[in-house]
Coordinates of C-alpha atoms in Angstrom, one line a residue:
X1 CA 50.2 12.1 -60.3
X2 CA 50.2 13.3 -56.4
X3 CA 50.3 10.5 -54.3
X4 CA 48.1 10.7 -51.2
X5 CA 48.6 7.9 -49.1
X6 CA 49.4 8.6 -45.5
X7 CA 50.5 5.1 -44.3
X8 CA 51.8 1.9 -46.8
X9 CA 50.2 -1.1 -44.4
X10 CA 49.6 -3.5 -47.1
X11 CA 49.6 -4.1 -50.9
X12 CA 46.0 -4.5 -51.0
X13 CA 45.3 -1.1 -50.5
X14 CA 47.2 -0.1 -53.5
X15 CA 46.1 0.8 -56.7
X16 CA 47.7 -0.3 -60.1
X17 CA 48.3 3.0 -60.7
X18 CA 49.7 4.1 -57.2
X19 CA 52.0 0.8 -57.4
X20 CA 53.3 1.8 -61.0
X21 CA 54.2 5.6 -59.3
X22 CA 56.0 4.2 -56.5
X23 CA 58.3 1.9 -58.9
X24 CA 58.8 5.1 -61.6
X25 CA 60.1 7.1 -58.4
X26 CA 62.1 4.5 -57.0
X27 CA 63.7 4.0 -60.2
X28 CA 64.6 7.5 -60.7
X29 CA 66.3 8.1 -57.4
X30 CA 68.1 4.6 -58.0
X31 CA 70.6 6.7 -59.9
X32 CA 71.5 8.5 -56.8
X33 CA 73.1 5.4 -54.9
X34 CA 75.6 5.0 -57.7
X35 CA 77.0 8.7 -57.6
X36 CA 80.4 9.4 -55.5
X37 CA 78.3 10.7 -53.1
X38 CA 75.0 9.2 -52.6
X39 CA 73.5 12.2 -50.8
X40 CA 70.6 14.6 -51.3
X41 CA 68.7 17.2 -48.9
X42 CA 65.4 16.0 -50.0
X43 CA 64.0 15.1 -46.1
X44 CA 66.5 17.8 -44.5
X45 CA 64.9 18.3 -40.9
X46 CA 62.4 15.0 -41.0
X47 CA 62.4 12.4 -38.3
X48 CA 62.3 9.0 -39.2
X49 CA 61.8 6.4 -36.1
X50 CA 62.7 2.8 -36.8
X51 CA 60.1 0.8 -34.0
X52 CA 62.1 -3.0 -34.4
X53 CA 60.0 -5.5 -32.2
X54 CA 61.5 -8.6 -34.5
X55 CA 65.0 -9.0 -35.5
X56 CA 66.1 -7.6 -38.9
X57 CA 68.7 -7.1 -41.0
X58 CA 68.1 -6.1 -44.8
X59 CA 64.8 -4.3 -44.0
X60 CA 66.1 -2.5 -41.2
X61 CA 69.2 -1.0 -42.5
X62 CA 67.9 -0.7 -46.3
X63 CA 65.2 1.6 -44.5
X64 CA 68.1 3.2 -42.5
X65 CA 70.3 3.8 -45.4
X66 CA 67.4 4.9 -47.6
X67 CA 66.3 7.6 -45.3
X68 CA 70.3 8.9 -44.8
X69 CA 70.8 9.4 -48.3
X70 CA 67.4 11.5 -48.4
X71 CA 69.1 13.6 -45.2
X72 CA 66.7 12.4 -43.0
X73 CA 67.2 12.6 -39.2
X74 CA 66.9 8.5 -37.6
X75 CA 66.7 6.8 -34.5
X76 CA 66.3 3.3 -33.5
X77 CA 64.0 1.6 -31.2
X78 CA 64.8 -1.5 -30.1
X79 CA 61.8 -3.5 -27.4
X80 CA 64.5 -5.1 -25.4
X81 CA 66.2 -1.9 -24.6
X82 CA 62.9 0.4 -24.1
X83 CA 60.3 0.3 -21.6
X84 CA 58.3 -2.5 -23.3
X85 CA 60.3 -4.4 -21.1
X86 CA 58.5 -2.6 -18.1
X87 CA 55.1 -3.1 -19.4
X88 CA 55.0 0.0 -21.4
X89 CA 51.9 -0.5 -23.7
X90 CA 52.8 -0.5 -28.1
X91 CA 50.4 2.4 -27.7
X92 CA 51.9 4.6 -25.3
X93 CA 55.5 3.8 -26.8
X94 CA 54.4 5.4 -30.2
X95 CA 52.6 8.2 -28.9
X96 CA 55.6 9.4 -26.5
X97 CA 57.5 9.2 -29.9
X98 CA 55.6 10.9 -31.4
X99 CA 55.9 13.3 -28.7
X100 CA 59.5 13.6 -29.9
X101 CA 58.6 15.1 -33.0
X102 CA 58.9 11.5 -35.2
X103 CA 57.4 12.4 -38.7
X104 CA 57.4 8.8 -39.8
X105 CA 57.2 5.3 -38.3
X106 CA 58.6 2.1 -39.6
X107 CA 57.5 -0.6 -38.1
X108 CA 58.0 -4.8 -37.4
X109 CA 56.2 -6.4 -35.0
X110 CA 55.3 -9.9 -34.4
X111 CA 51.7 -9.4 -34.3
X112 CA 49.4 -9.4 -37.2
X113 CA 47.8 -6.0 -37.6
X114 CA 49.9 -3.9 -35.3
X115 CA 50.7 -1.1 -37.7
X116 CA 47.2 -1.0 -38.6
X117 CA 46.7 -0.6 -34.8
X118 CA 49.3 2.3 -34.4
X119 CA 48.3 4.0 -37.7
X120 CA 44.5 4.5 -36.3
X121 CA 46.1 6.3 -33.0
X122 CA 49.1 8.7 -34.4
X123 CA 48.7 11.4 -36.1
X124 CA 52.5 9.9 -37.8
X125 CA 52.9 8.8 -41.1
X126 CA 53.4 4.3 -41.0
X127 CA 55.2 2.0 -43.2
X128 CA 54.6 -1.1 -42.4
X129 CA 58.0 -3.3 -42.6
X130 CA 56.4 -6.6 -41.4
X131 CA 53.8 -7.7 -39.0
X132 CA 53.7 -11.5 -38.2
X133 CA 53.0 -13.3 -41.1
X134 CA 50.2 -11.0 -42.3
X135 CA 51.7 -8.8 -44.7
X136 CA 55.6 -7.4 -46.2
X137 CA 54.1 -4.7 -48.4
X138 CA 57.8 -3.4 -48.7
X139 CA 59.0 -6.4 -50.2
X140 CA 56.8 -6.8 -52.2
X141 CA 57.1 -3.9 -54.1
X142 CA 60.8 -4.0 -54.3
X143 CA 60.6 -7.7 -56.0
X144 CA 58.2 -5.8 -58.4
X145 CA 60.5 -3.8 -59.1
X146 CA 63.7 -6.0 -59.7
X147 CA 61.1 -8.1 -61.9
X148 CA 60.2 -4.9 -64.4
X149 CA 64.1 -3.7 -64.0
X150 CA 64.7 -7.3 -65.6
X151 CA 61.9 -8.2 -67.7
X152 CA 60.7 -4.8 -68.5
X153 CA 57.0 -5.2 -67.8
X154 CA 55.1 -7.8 -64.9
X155 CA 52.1 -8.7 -67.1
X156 CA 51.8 -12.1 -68.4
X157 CA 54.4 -13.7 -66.4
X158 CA 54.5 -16.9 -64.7
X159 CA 56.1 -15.9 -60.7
X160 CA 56.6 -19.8 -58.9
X161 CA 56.4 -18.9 -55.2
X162 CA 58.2 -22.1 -53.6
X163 CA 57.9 -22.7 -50.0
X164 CA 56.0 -22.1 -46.3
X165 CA 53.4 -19.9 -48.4
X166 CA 51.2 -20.0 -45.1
X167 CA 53.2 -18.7 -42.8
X168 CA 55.3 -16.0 -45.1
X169 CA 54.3 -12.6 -44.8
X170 CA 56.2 -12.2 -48.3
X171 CA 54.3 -14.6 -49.7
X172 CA 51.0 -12.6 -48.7
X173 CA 51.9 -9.6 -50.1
X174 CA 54.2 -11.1 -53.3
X175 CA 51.0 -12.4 -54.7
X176 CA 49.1 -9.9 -53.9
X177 CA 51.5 -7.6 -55.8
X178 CA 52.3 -9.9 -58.6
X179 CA 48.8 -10.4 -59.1
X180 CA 47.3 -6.7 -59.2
X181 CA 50.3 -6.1 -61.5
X182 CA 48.5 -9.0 -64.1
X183 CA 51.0 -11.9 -63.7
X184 CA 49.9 -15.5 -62.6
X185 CA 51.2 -17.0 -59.5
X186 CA 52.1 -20.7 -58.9
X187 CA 52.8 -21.1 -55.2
X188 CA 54.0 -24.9 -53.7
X189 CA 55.8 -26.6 -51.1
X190 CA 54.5 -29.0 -48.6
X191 CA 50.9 -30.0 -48.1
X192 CA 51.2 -28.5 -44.5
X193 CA 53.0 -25.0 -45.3
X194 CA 50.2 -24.1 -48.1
X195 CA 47.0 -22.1 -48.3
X196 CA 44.0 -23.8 -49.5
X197 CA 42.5 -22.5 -52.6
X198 CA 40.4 -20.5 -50.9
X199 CA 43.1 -18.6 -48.8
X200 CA 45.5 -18.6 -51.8
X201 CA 44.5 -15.0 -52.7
X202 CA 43.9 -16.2 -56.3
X203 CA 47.3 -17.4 -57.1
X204 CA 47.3 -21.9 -58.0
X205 CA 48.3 -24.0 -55.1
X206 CA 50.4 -26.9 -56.5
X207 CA 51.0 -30.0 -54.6
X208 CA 53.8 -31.0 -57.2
X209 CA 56.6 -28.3 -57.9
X210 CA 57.3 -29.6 -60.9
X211 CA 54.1 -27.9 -62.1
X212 CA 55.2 -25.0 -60.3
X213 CA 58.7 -24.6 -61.8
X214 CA 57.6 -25.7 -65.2
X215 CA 58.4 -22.6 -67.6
X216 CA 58.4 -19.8 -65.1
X217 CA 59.4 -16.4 -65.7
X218 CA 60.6 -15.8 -62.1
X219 CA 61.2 -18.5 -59.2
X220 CA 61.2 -17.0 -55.6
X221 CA 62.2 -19.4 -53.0
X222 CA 61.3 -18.9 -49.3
X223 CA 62.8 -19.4 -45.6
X224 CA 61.0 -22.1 -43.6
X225 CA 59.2 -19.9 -41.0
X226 CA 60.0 -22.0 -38.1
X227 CA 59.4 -19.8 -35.7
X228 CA 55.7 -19.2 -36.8
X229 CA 54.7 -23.1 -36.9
X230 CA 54.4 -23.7 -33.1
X231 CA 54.8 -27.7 -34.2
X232 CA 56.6 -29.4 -36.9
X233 CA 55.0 -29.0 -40.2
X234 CA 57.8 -32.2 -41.8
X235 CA 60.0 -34.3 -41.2
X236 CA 63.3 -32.8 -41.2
X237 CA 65.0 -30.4 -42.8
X238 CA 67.1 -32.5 -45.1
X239 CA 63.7 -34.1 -45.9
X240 CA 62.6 -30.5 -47.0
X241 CA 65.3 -30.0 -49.1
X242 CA 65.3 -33.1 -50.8
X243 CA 61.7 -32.5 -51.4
X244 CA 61.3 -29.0 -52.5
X245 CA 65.0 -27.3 -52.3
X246 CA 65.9 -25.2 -55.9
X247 CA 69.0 -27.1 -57.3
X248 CA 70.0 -26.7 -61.0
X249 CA 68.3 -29.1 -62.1
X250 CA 64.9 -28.2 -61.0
X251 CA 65.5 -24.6 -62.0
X252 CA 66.1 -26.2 -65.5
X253 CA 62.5 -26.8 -65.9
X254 CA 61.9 -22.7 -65.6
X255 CA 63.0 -20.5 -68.5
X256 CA 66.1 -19.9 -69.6
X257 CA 66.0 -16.5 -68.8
X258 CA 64.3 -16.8 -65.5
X259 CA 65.1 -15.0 -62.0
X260 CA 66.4 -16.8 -58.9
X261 CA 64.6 -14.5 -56.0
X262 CA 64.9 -15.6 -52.5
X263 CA 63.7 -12.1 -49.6
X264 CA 66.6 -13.7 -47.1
X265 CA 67.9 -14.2 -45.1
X266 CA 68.8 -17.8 -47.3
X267 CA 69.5 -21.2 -45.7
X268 CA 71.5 -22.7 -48.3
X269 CA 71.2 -26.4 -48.7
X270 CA 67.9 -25.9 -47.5
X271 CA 65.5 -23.5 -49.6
X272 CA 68.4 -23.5 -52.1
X273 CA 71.4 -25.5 -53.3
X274 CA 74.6 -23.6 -52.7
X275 CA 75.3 -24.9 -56.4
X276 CA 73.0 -21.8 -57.6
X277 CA 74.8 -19.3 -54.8
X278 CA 76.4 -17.5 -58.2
X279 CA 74.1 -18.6 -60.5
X280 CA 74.0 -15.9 -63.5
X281 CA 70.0 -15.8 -62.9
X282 CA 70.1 -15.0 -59.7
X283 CA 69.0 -11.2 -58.8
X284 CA 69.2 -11.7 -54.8
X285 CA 71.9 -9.3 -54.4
X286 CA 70.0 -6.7 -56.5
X287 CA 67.0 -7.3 -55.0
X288 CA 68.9 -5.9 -51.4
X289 CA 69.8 -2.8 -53.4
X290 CA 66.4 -2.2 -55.5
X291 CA 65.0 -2.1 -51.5
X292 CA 67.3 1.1 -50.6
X293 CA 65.9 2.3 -53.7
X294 CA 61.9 1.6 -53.0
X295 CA 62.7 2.7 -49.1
X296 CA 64.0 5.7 -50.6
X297 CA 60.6 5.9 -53.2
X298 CA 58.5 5.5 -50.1
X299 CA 59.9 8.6 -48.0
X300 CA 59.6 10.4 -50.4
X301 CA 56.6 10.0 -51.3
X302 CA 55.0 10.2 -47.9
X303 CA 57.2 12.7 -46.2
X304 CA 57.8 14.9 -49.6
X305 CA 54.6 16.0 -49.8
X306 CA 53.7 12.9 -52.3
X307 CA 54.1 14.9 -55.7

């Protein structure tokens, strides 16, 4: 198929089909990272501009290394070494980068809907790579695809989402994915870090995580988003952990064969006990490599000419 998306901003926008394309190509240029030298001329002479308003680490240097391997020119933008500092609008920042010859922005920012702002006044390609806790669309499809690498197929499955589902921008976009991709989603953690039904964007909210955990094909634990709460959403930390932390044996009541997720970065002893930090069922390590390989997917596809 030709794939003719000009900007990824979100999962919802996604078709089945387009989703599907985007995990086939990333999983043929996975083979590349593995070769004794992971390098191909594919994006020769393009421009890739990394705009980093939030910190980062896996997102930022998975995009970095994905568009390096793809021969891809970069350079990184950083707000508190540019002229945002001065008062220089997000506007004006993109467009005099685009003025540079950028073919291709990604993009954090702590404000919901700024690529979707940026997007409507460049003529530049966008990939959203977070914006506040609205959406993660990246992510999301690279826990897609570490789910098919594993399980073979996403229909049918039973994904437990445990955590600050309100505040995650992973959590947005995970069930979005993990829904359009037919498998049911079982999101819990406290009362005051989950959507209400209505806001739950069809996955099942459940107060007790036993219900949650209880034979799931995947569990994906998330980081307490403290910086997004503005006021303290329980009692303490250890509180938390004792409450809804993933030890053995609350991973006991998934499958056998499920997968341990987490996006990072992981507070062990908090989200997760550091009894399961080499747990045989844990694919967090693979699921920082499957992201160079979706990264990689993505530029392709939008600066390849999408065929």
């Amino acid at each position: 198929m030709d794939f003719s998306k000009k900007h990824i901003l979100d999962i919802a926008s996604l078709a089945p089909e387009e989703i599907i394309f985007i995990l086939d190509t990333a999983e043929a240029l996975k083979e590349i990272l593995s070769r004794p030298i992971p390098k191909v001329p594919t994006l020769r002479g393009k421009l890739v501009a990394h705009l980093f308003f939030e910190p980062s680490t896996r997102t930022r240097l998975s995009f970095e290394k994905a568009a390096k391997v793809l021969s891809a020119d970069v350079f990184n933008f950083t707000a508190r070494m540019s002229s945002v500092e001065k008062g220089e609008s997000l506007i004006d920042t993109v467009l005099n980068i685009q003025a540079m010859g950028a073919d291709l922005f990604v993009i954090r920012h702590p404000n919901a809907g700024a690529p979707h702002l940026i997007a409507e006044n460049v003529n530049t390609k966008v990939i959203n790579a977070g914006d506040g806790f609205n959406a993660h669309p990246t992510q999301a499809l690279l826990d897609l695809f570490t789910v098919r690498e594993k399980k073979g197929s996403l229909k049918g499955l039973k994904v437990a989402i445990i955590g600050d589902i309100r505040h995650s921008r992973v959590a947005h976009s995970g069930i979005c994915a993990f829904r359009k991709m037919g498998a049911e989603v079982y999101v819990s953690g406290p009362a005051t870090m989950l959507p209400s039904e209505r806001e739950a964007l069809g996955a099942r909210v459940c107060y007790r995580l036993e219900e949650a955990l209880k034979d799931a094909d995947v569990v994906m634990a998330l980081r307490v988003q403290k910086e997004r709460h503005g006021r303290a959403l329980f009692p303490s930390i250890r509180e938390y952990a004792r409450q809804f932390g993933i030890n053995a044996e609350r991973l006991a009541l998934a499958k056998d064969d499920c997968l341990l997720m987490h996006p990072g970065p992981i507070n062990w002893g908090v989200e997760l006990h550091p009894e399961l930090e080499k747990d045989p069922r844990s694919v967090i390590l693979e699921q920082v490599t499957n992201g160079v390989a979706v990264r990689m997917a993505l530029l392709v596809l939008l600066l390849g000419g999408g065929a």
